[in-house]
XYZ file of C-alpha atoms in Angstrom:
672
model
C 2.365 55.930 104.512
C 1.555 58.618 101.635
C -1.412 60.527 101.895
C -2.931 62.902 99.088
C -3.641 65.961 101.488
C -2.835 68.458 99.042
C -5.618 66.654 96.559
C -7.810 66.857 99.376
C -6.983 70.464 100.061
C -7.529 71.322 96.220
C -10.895 69.879 96.053
C -11.830 71.795 99.221
C -10.776 74.946 97.822
C -12.421 74.591 94.386
C -15.532 73.852 95.968
C -15.484 77.181 97.768
C -14.828 79.243 94.527
C -17.423 80.323 92.165
C -18.235 78.401 89.028
C -16.490 81.160 86.581
C -13.184 80.890 88.918
C -12.962 77.156 89.112
C -10.064 75.735 87.279
C -10.897 72.284 85.644
C -8.227 70.073 86.934
C -8.918 67.558 84.027
C -7.821 70.069 81.331
C -4.967 70.666 83.225
C -4.022 67.498 83.294
C -4.819 66.934 79.613
C -2.646 69.932 78.848
C 0.369 68.493 80.845
C -0.043 64.931 79.297
C -0.139 66.714 75.976
C 3.176 67.951 76.507
C 4.672 64.618 78.213
C 3.732 63.062 74.794
C 5.273 65.488 72.455
C 8.123 65.529 74.433
C 8.546 61.769 74.773
C 8.001 61.479 70.957
C 11.219 64.019 70.387
C 13.588 62.344 72.571
C 12.576 59.123 71.149
C 12.960 60.381 67.679
C 16.386 61.819 68.615
C 17.557 58.695 70.345
C 16.640 56.264 67.991
C 17.039 58.068 64.727
C 20.224 57.192 63.257
C 19.631 53.320 64.684
C 16.589 53.222 63.219
C 18.031 54.803 59.888
C 21.229 52.435 59.982
C 19.128 49.647 60.359
C 16.570 50.271 57.589
C 19.458 50.716 55.126
C 20.839 48.025 56.242
C 17.909 45.952 55.879
C 17.429 47.341 52.279
C 20.985 45.946 50.907
C 20.338 42.777 52.515
C 16.853 42.350 51.392
C 18.096 43.042 47.658
C 20.913 40.669 47.915
C 18.593 38.137 48.650
C 16.811 38.859 45.922
C 19.560 38.657 43.616
C 20.625 35.406 44.896
C 17.202 34.067 44.208
C 17.427 35.393 40.433
C 20.188 33.321 40.088
C 19.332 29.954 41.838
C 15.798 30.025 39.852
C 17.787 30.895 36.438
C 19.783 27.779 37.156
C 16.437 25.772 37.555
C 14.546 27.115 34.780
C 17.182 28.380 32.352
C 17.661 32.035 31.215
C 14.895 34.103 29.931
C 13.681 35.255 33.368
C 12.312 38.955 33.316
C 15.244 41.327 34.428
C 13.449 42.872 37.391
C 10.468 40.556 38.277
C 12.160 39.831 42.072
C 13.688 43.561 42.389
C 10.007 45.069 42.152
C 8.304 43.179 45.471
C 11.981 44.178 47.482
C 11.531 47.574 46.862
C 8.275 47.633 48.077
C 8.732 45.264 51.116
C 11.544 47.723 51.651
C 9.832 50.697 50.878
C 6.251 49.904 53.148
C 8.576 48.532 56.232
C 11.790 51.396 56.139
C 10.694 54.559 54.284
C 11.849 56.508 51.454
C 15.516 56.689 52.036
C 15.783 52.565 52.333
C 13.757 52.261 49.197
C 15.681 54.517 47.489
C 18.701 52.700 47.915
C 17.406 49.043 47.122
C 16.216 50.708 43.952
C 19.388 52.093 42.964
C 21.257 48.857 44.680
C 18.939 46.867 42.040
C 19.922 48.897 39.114
C 23.339 48.400 39.900
C 23.357 44.583 40.535
C 21.682 44.080 37.398
C 23.781 46.206 35.782
C 27.004 44.505 36.566
C 26.018 40.936 36.898
C 22.836 40.559 35.195
C 23.076 42.344 31.857
C 25.661 41.804 29.137
C 28.717 42.248 29.085
C 28.724 41.150 32.911
C 31.425 42.043 35.107
C 31.475 45.995 34.251
C 28.274 48.098 34.902
C 26.715 49.204 31.359
C 23.184 49.653 30.146
C 23.726 49.329 26.513
C 20.615 47.880 25.109
C 17.409 50.162 24.657
C 15.215 47.745 26.063
C 17.755 47.736 28.948
C 17.486 51.342 29.480
C 13.811 51.597 29.384
C 13.602 48.338 31.943
C 15.951 50.525 34.037
C 14.344 53.723 33.450
C 10.891 52.133 34.359
C 12.223 50.341 37.116
C 14.024 53.391 39.107
C 10.729 55.557 38.588
C 8.848 52.742 40.227
C 11.123 52.835 42.918
C 11.221 56.389 43.359
C 7.173 56.243 43.383
C 6.931 53.496 45.484
C 9.063 54.877 47.908
C 7.814 58.189 48.141
C 3.769 56.889 48.524
C 5.215 54.588 51.452
C 7.176 57.669 53.269
C 3.907 59.678 53.049
C 1.943 56.137 54.173
C 4.338 56.005 57.182
C 4.049 59.498 57.890
C 0.554 59.890 58.068
C 0.197 56.656 60.002
C 2.391 57.777 62.718
C 0.450 61.311 62.845
C -2.791 59.307 62.999
C -1.094 57.292 65.974
C -0.193 60.133 67.870
C -3.666 61.592 67.039
C -5.434 58.417 68.490
C -3.104 58.444 71.293
C -4.173 61.940 72.440
C -7.616 61.755 71.546
C -7.625 58.367 73.748
C -6.004 60.297 76.396
C -8.585 62.952 76.343
C -11.724 60.359 76.214
C -9.959 58.494 79.582
C -9.764 62.006 81.245
C -13.233 62.577 80.541
C -14.356 59.787 81.990
C -12.282 60.148 85.228
C -13.998 63.685 85.084
C -17.751 62.178 84.346
C -17.050 59.236 87.030
C -15.739 61.753 89.537
C -19.312 63.969 89.479
C -21.000 61.023 89.478
C -19.443 59.891 92.800
C -19.549 63.474 94.037
C -23.630 64.009 93.487
C -24.418 60.133 93.708
C -26.853 59.312 96.533
C -24.748 56.438 97.862
C -22.209 57.732 100.089
C -18.423 57.256 99.311
C -15.364 58.043 101.370
C -11.569 57.240 101.398
C -9.888 56.461 104.419
C -6.491 55.798 105.509
C -4.809 53.360 107.697
C -4.253 55.723 110.199
C -7.722 57.098 110.835
C -7.683 59.754 108.167
C -10.581 60.637 105.645
C -9.644 61.667 102.015
C -11.952 62.213 99.183
C -15.733 61.866 99.815
C -18.930 62.952 98.529
C -21.942 64.983 99.443
C -24.008 61.869 100.422
C -21.460 61.024 102.941
C -21.420 64.459 104.433
C -25.226 63.985 104.874
C -24.926 60.455 106.659
C -22.917 61.532 108.811
C -23.738 64.908 109.452
C -20.243 66.505 109.402
C -18.970 68.904 106.833
C -16.109 67.840 104.643
C -13.761 70.127 106.368
C -14.541 68.525 109.855
C -14.528 64.953 108.133
C -10.940 65.322 107.074
C -9.642 66.138 110.887
C -11.367 63.747 112.541
C -10.467 59.699 112.797
C -12.976 57.460 111.211
C -11.814 54.567 112.933
C -12.748 56.004 116.620
C -14.549 59.184 116.137
C -17.352 57.808 113.656
C -17.365 54.205 114.725
C -18.482 53.418 118.031
C -16.044 51.114 119.964
C -18.252 47.580 120.247
C -17.635 47.583 116.358
C -14.085 47.961 116.443
C -12.832 44.176 116.603
C -15.442 43.654 113.671
C -14.193 46.296 111.871
C -10.730 44.813 112.468
C -11.398 41.447 111.665
C -13.166 42.705 108.057
C -9.954 44.752 107.032
C -7.511 41.988 108.042
C -9.602 39.799 105.703
C -9.875 42.200 103.239
C -5.683 42.601 103.509
C -5.315 38.953 103.216
C -7.408 38.288 99.922
C -7.484 42.049 98.217
C -11.418 41.334 97.659
C -13.884 43.922 98.301
C -15.360 43.054 101.631
C -18.981 43.534 103.085
C -20.131 44.226 106.337
C -22.474 45.892 108.881
C -21.559 48.529 111.432
C -22.872 51.971 112.983
C -21.828 55.510 112.265
C -22.191 57.885 115.518
C -23.303 60.849 113.723
C -22.492 64.697 114.670
C -25.337 65.112 116.757
C -24.552 61.496 118.914
C -27.246 59.596 117.388
C -26.176 56.237 115.552
C -26.966 55.099 111.992
C -26.600 51.646 110.944
C -24.865 51.169 107.776
C -23.319 48.529 105.274
C -19.984 49.140 103.729
C -18.413 47.458 100.224
C -14.689 48.170 101.276
C -11.729 48.058 98.842
C -8.140 48.737 99.121
C -5.335 49.690 97.056
C -1.770 48.839 98.173
C 1.541 50.274 97.788
C 4.442 49.276 95.758
C 5.581 47.384 99.207
C 2.331 45.693 99.681
C 0.830 47.660 102.193
C -2.384 49.486 102.361
C -2.204 52.723 100.757
C -6.002 53.471 101.546
C -9.842 52.137 101.629
C -12.272 53.292 99.678
C -16.115 52.013 100.564
C -19.426 52.575 99.149
C -21.672 53.062 102.039
C -25.160 52.349 102.375
C -27.993 53.561 104.954
C -29.399 50.256 105.998
C -31.793 51.924 108.843
C -34.955 51.021 107.399
C -33.711 47.550 106.638
C -32.950 47.231 110.315
C -36.402 48.406 111.004
C -38.010 46.157 108.591
C -35.977 43.103 109.886
C -36.840 44.311 113.524
C -40.480 44.249 112.741
C -39.979 40.882 110.948
C -38.386 39.565 114.348
C -41.327 40.952 116.479
C -43.684 39.325 113.674
C -41.739 35.783 113.759
C -41.986 36.106 117.787
C -45.717 37.150 117.361
C -46.179 33.816 115.092
C -44.075 31.532 117.064
C -46.485 33.033 119.950
C -49.652 32.606 118.004
C -48.616 29.043 116.993
C -48.326 28.143 120.380
C -51.244 29.379 121.721
C -53.135 27.680 119.093
C -50.762 24.421 119.294
C -50.015 24.917 115.211
C -46.169 23.667 113.996
C -45.095 23.956 110.564
C -43.117 21.706 108.482
C -40.937 21.306 105.592
C -40.323 17.871 103.734
C -37.494 17.207 101.169
C -39.136 14.191 99.024
C -35.582 13.232 97.747
C -33.955 13.264 101.073
C -36.685 12.273 103.032
C -35.603 15.246 105.326
C -38.345 17.047 107.601
C -37.427 20.641 108.970
C -39.978 21.053 112.274
C -40.809 24.145 114.016
C -39.939 24.615 117.284
C -43.810 24.299 118.257
C -44.049 21.027 116.325
C -41.123 19.200 119.000
C -43.274 20.480 121.660
C -46.696 18.912 120.235
C -44.714 15.643 119.957
C -43.055 16.279 123.229
C -39.521 15.143 122.288
C -36.233 17.097 122.295
C -34.866 19.117 119.085
C -31.505 18.473 120.108
C -31.436 14.704 119.475
C -34.595 14.048 117.549
C -33.968 13.796 113.941
C -37.609 14.222 111.909
C -37.698 12.114 108.859
C -40.822 10.446 107.512
C -39.495 6.936 109.312
C -39.419 8.946 112.479
C -42.574 10.534 112.184
C -44.312 6.941 111.481
C -43.027 5.371 114.456
C -45.608 8.229 116.696
C -48.582 7.544 114.326
C -51.819 5.678 115.358
C -51.764 2.128 113.871
C -55.319 2.491 112.785
C -54.500 5.885 111.188
C -51.361 5.058 109.041
C -53.367 3.765 106.055
C -55.673 6.577 105.797
C -52.806 9.026 106.208
C -50.571 7.235 103.528
C -53.727 7.414 101.160
C -53.830 11.055 101.559
C -49.958 11.652 101.378
C -50.133 9.839 97.923
C -53.070 11.617 96.621
C -51.214 14.928 97.737
C -48.551 13.707 95.527
C -50.159 12.737 92.388
C -52.835 15.364 92.450
C -50.909 18.094 93.906
C -53.859 19.888 95.488
C -53.630 20.868 98.914
C -54.978 18.161 101.417
C -56.764 18.195 104.867
C -57.310 15.865 106.804
C -56.751 14.286 110.866
C -54.855 11.634 112.443
C -54.309 10.463 115.870
C -50.342 10.237 117.499
C -49.078 8.035 120.635
C -46.903 10.127 122.608
C -43.878 8.538 124.471
C -45.787 8.803 127.535
C -48.742 6.641 126.214
C -51.313 9.434 125.951
C -53.154 10.062 122.276
C -53.068 13.312 120.769
C -55.383 14.073 117.421
C -53.765 16.141 114.794
C -54.992 18.402 112.005
C -53.017 18.309 108.976
C -52.730 20.741 105.991
C -50.348 19.934 103.475
C -49.378 21.078 99.852
C -46.921 20.745 97.315
C -43.919 23.684 97.404
C -41.810 22.760 94.627
C -41.427 20.608 91.636
C -38.149 19.296 90.342
C -37.484 19.474 86.549
C -39.636 16.258 85.870
C -42.566 18.120 87.150
C -42.521 15.845 90.056
C -43.250 16.798 93.656
C -39.544 17.790 95.697
C -40.826 19.718 98.622
C -44.011 19.561 100.492
C -45.028 22.523 103.313
C -47.292 21.684 106.164
C -48.724 22.756 109.321
C -50.006 20.198 112.110
C -52.515 21.667 114.802
C -53.436 19.771 117.743
C -56.883 19.611 118.097
C -57.813 16.980 121.105
C -58.892 19.371 123.087
C -61.243 20.837 120.743
C -62.364 17.296 119.070
C -63.284 16.563 123.538
C -65.318 19.817 123.584
C -67.215 18.817 119.599
C -67.776 15.032 120.929
C -69.062 16.666 124.259
C -71.046 18.945 122.056
C -72.454 16.653 119.762
C -73.720 14.357 122.439
C -75.463 17.509 124.041
C -76.899 18.286 120.746
C -78.152 14.759 120.390
C -79.658 15.111 123.504
C -81.230 18.033 123.285
C -82.430 16.941 120.069
C -84.094 13.843 121.703
C -85.444 16.401 124.524
C -86.856 18.651 122.029
C -88.505 15.904 120.181
C -89.957 14.233 123.227
C -91.190 17.809 124.145
C -92.912 18.353 120.978
C -94.774 14.746 121.248
C -95.213 15.710 125.094
C -97.190 18.949 124.048
C -98.813 17.299 121.385
C -100.064 14.511 123.256
C -101.222 16.508 125.945
C -102.768 19.299 123.993
C -104.409 16.599 122.316
C -105.618 14.778 125.549
C -106.648 17.783 127.371
C -109.052 18.952 124.632
C -111.416 16.191 125.374
C -112.137 16.888 129.084
C -112.163 20.528 128.405
C -114.880 20.446 126.485
C -116.426 18.192 128.877
C -116.030 20.794 132.027
C -117.442 23.409 129.243
C -120.340 21.469 128.170
C -121.271 20.934 132.119
C -120.656 24.267 133.098
C -122.848 25.897 130.184
C -125.414 23.304 131.183
C -125.348 24.000 134.680
C -125.540 28.006 133.867
C -128.672 27.344 131.478
C -130.699 24.968 133.934
C -129.886 26.545 137.344
C -129.767 30.283 136.521
C -132.953 31.504 137.931
C -132.294 29.505 141.243
C -128.765 31.105 141.844
C -127.848 34.532 143.101
C -125.910 36.950 141.069
C -122.818 36.066 142.832
C -122.953 32.334 141.716
C -124.065 33.055 138.165
C -120.558 35.036 137.889
C -118.635 32.450 138.763
C -120.202 30.241 136.725
C -119.378 32.631 133.980
C -115.890 32.779 134.898
C -115.623 29.156 134.910
C -117.028 28.897 131.418
C -114.831 31.533 130.189
C -111.555 30.014 131.322
C -112.524 26.837 129.942
C -112.695 28.121 126.985
C -109.935 29.991 126.607
C -107.849 26.676 128.432
C -109.488 25.053 124.943
C -108.317 27.374 123.100
C -104.614 27.515 124.170
C -104.473 23.905 123.890
C -105.874 23.630 120.270
C -103.192 26.580 119.310
C -100.573 24.425 121.362
C -101.903 21.340 119.599
C -101.152 23.057 116.091
C -97.674 24.947 117.278
C -96.497 21.225 118.154
C -97.810 19.897 114.499
C -95.715 22.256 112.579
C -92.659 20.167 113.155
C -94.180 16.983 113.859
C -96.530 16.080 111.021
C -94.859 14.948 107.920
C -95.712 17.682 104.942
C -96.027 17.633 101.168
C -93.631 20.103 99.384
C -95.134 21.401 96.187
C -94.300 24.384 94.240
C -96.531 27.099 96.178
C -97.740 30.290 94.567
C -97.555 33.007 97.217
C -100.698 34.805 95.545
C -102.794 32.033 95.892
C -101.676 31.324 99.212
C -102.612 35.225 99.964
C -106.091 34.662 98.200
C -106.562 31.685 100.741
C -105.718 33.809 103.362
C -108.031 36.797 102.347
C -110.990 34.266 102.158
C -110.652 32.778 105.616
C -110.011 36.341 106.964
C -113.039 37.697 105.042
C -115.381 38.194 107.780
C -112.727 40.363 109.794
C -111.799 42.241 106.947
C -115.345 43.393 106.190
C -115.741 44.111 110.071
C -112.734 46.412 110.303
C -113.019 47.269 106.439
C -109.538 46.482 105.629
C -107.633 47.484 102.592
C -105.261 45.065 101.627
C -102.611 45.252 98.629
C -100.029 43.346 97.193
C -96.750 43.302 94.844
C -96.208 40.509 92.557
C -95.255 37.349 94.809
C -93.342 34.336 94.030
C -93.734 30.582 93.581
C -91.645 28.661 95.782
C -91.099 25.174 97.168
C -92.753 24.319 100.464
C -96.273 23.318 102.269
C -98.799 25.246 100.954
C -100.491 24.932 104.318
C -97.629 26.389 106.432
C -97.658 29.258 104.037
C -101.226 30.015 104.887
C -101.092 29.724 108.554
C -98.010 31.856 108.131
C -99.517 35.007 106.269
C -102.877 34.807 108.189
C -101.464 34.758 111.677
C -99.690 37.664 110.675
C -102.118 40.009 108.615
C -104.858 38.878 111.242
C -102.608 40.602 113.873
C -102.230 43.607 111.632
C -105.923 43.791 111.239
C -106.581 42.790 115.174
C -104.195 45.853 116.244
C -105.660 48.364 114.029
C -105.685 51.884 114.800
C -108.383 54.521 114.458
C -107.540 54.873 111.053
C -108.847 52.284 107.985
C -106.643 49.156 108.336
C -104.088 49.493 105.327
C -101.841 46.312 104.586
C -99.740 45.794 101.998
C -97.529 42.843 101.161
C -94.152 42.669 99.002
C -91.446 40.371 98.333
C -88.260 40.869 96.614
C -85.241 38.470 95.443
C -82.223 39.218 97.125
C -78.900 37.254 96.542
C -79.942 33.679 97.979
C -83.115 34.317 99.222
C -86.742 35.968 98.974
C -87.290 38.944 101.455
C -91.327 39.299 102.416
C -92.450 42.251 104.234
C -95.743 42.889 105.592
C -96.526 46.574 106.527
C -99.444 48.115 108.090
C -100.683 51.269 109.765
C -102.078 49.885 112.911
C -101.053 51.219 116.610
C -97.577 49.946 116.469
C -95.608 48.980 119.529
C -92.471 49.702 121.425
C -89.031 48.414 120.490
C -88.625 46.791 123.458
C -91.413 44.753 122.850
C -90.349 43.608 119.485
C -88.317 40.155 120.302
C -91.444 39.261 123.091
C -94.051 38.955 120.456
C -92.758 35.871 119.191
C -92.484 34.334 122.499
C -95.083 31.437 122.951
C -98.390 32.919 124.893
C -96.650 36.082 125.391
C -99.569 38.663 125.162
C -98.785 42.463 125.385
C -102.570 43.254 126.142
C -105.210 41.670 128.394
C -107.703 39.298 127.447
C -110.653 42.235 128.077
C -108.776 44.054 125.476
C -108.206 41.807 122.743
C -109.003 38.221 122.639
C -106.693 35.544 121.917
C -103.721 33.051 123.310
C -100.925 34.845 121.976
C -99.434 31.942 120.009
C -100.172 33.407 116.561
C -96.251 34.989 116.136
C -94.924 32.247 117.827
C -96.374 29.792 115.109
C -95.388 32.220 112.132
C -91.713 32.136 113.811
C -91.414 28.171 114.040
C -92.872 28.125 110.395
C -90.386 30.346 109.072
C -87.371 28.906 111.325
C -88.154 25.438 109.650
C -87.626 26.926 105.879
C -83.909 28.169 107.431
C -85.304 31.542 107.109
C -85.766 34.585 109.869
C -88.326 36.703 110.927
C -88.622 40.179 112.706
C -90.279 43.208 113.132
C -90.106 46.993 112.952
C -92.471 49.375 114.851
C -92.819 52.504 116.861
C -96.065 53.359 118.688
C -98.794 55.447 116.521
C -96.756 54.598 113.538
C -97.584 50.991 112.491
C -95.506 47.864 112.292
C -93.431 46.291 109.314
C -92.823 42.282 109.666
C -90.026 40.873 107.446
C -89.389 37.317 107.063
C -86.787 35.377 104.800
C -87.213 32.144 102.733
C -84.310 30.595 101.387
C -83.873 30.036 97.715
C -83.412 26.331 96.918
C -82.336 24.757 93.697
C -86.139 23.858 92.647
C -86.608 27.694 93.193
C -84.257 28.394 90.846
C -85.815 26.062 88.203
C -89.405 27.598 89.297
C -88.075 30.755 88.267
C -86.170 29.873 84.941
C -89.978 28.298 84.200
C -91.701 31.413 85.070
C -89.208 33.465 82.885
């Protein structure tokens, strides 16, 4: 086996030299090639000179004889009078162009001789007696000399140009070699030549950086054992055997052991150069560091496993349906959902239909037809009956993935999720919701009936207690009068509570007339209702422009009145100041009612909306504690929310939202 160790050594020595000392091997090769060309041309001319000249002169004589014979042949057919030199002119031109000056001159002289002996009179002897014949001979001879000379110059220039082109082509070839060698040396892609015995020949800087070895170290180690881990030996041998048998480049992956002991995954594109006997002379490979790709592949595997685990936990299986072949590819989870063995069960539309619940078959077919005709994703539920007789509910999301050349769906992608447990929970939840709704309705009816029916006996008790107090006041002692007073006061408060409870239950029990409600008019109505309370407390109430919304006007009056009344009731030492504002957000109006009252602790902000929940005693502030609960129920009935922000001694701000409906948008447009 021949190795190019001398060339390797030369390259290493050249790299150690300064740029000014480096020898360009390509210039030397060019000079050697030029000398070889000159030597080869001289030998070729020397060896073939007499042969070429002999062939040229013989060809000149033969061509002239052929022209002479044609002259007599045409004369015998056409008769005398044919121009004397008509066939000899092209003969001389052809000979001169092809053979050069000497054969051209010979053809000229030989033609004149034949004409003078056999064509001109007297025939049989060379004589040119007539002036016309003499002029013709002189002109023909001059033409022959001229065309022969011109042809010789043309031939020499052509040979010279050919030699120049050959040298130029060689120079360009060498420049290309130098350029390619420079590209390989400084390329970011590692490159190396390896020999069958394990040695390493030419390599570039990128290969040094990849392995961590210097160029000298690489030339002295075995790539097949030192660089390649043992577990890759057999794989690499198989790939090289394939390369030997086919001669075509092979691509394969392996690892290199770097100088520091770490490993780097690489991909090789290996080619082979055979010697004259057909044996591998050396391998040359372009190597790619695939560390990043391996990391991505590893992350992808982890992601795929995570996805598979997530699908298993969520009972989701994916599938791909090839419409043309009716073949369906299932994920592992889908086999588990159907309870079938992936090794024996072949999923097709026909086998899938065998598991479908008979009552859902038409529904599923309709959805599939719509999917194929519309091309839009479809989401629907259906039931399947497993081999064990149990019924499962699946949710399907399917969409067209590919179309054929005619624009028709060819591939469908989809997922199936087993939602049986969820459906059972939803069913139970719906039943509970229905029961809860029925219970709430019954409670509202009970509260309405109870509060309505309690008011009459409470009024009777209050009336008789007041009558007892009035008639027997002077006949009873002080304790008895106090007891009667307590009883009357309790009866009055109980009557107020039943009245408030009746109002609370009426919010949802009574039918309401929905009209356009101008909140500025609502506020005017509230201020009229609270006129006495406002004047007694010198309350100062302001507002921003308020909107017009659809709803029940009476409930809106009750809502604002309860909040404003509380703001006045729980005033501070300062003059009560209350400001009402509303601003339009994306899909709702946000109302705020801000006061400078006594405020409250943040721990009480949620309690204040509980029915009959009070933060003060009846002796401190009168009331039943249902006002804010009523306000909350009115807001929630509209689909909004209500809350408060407050600090002790810094007042409170009550917020509530009312969603904007289509009718409200029409009102906004009319107001604009």
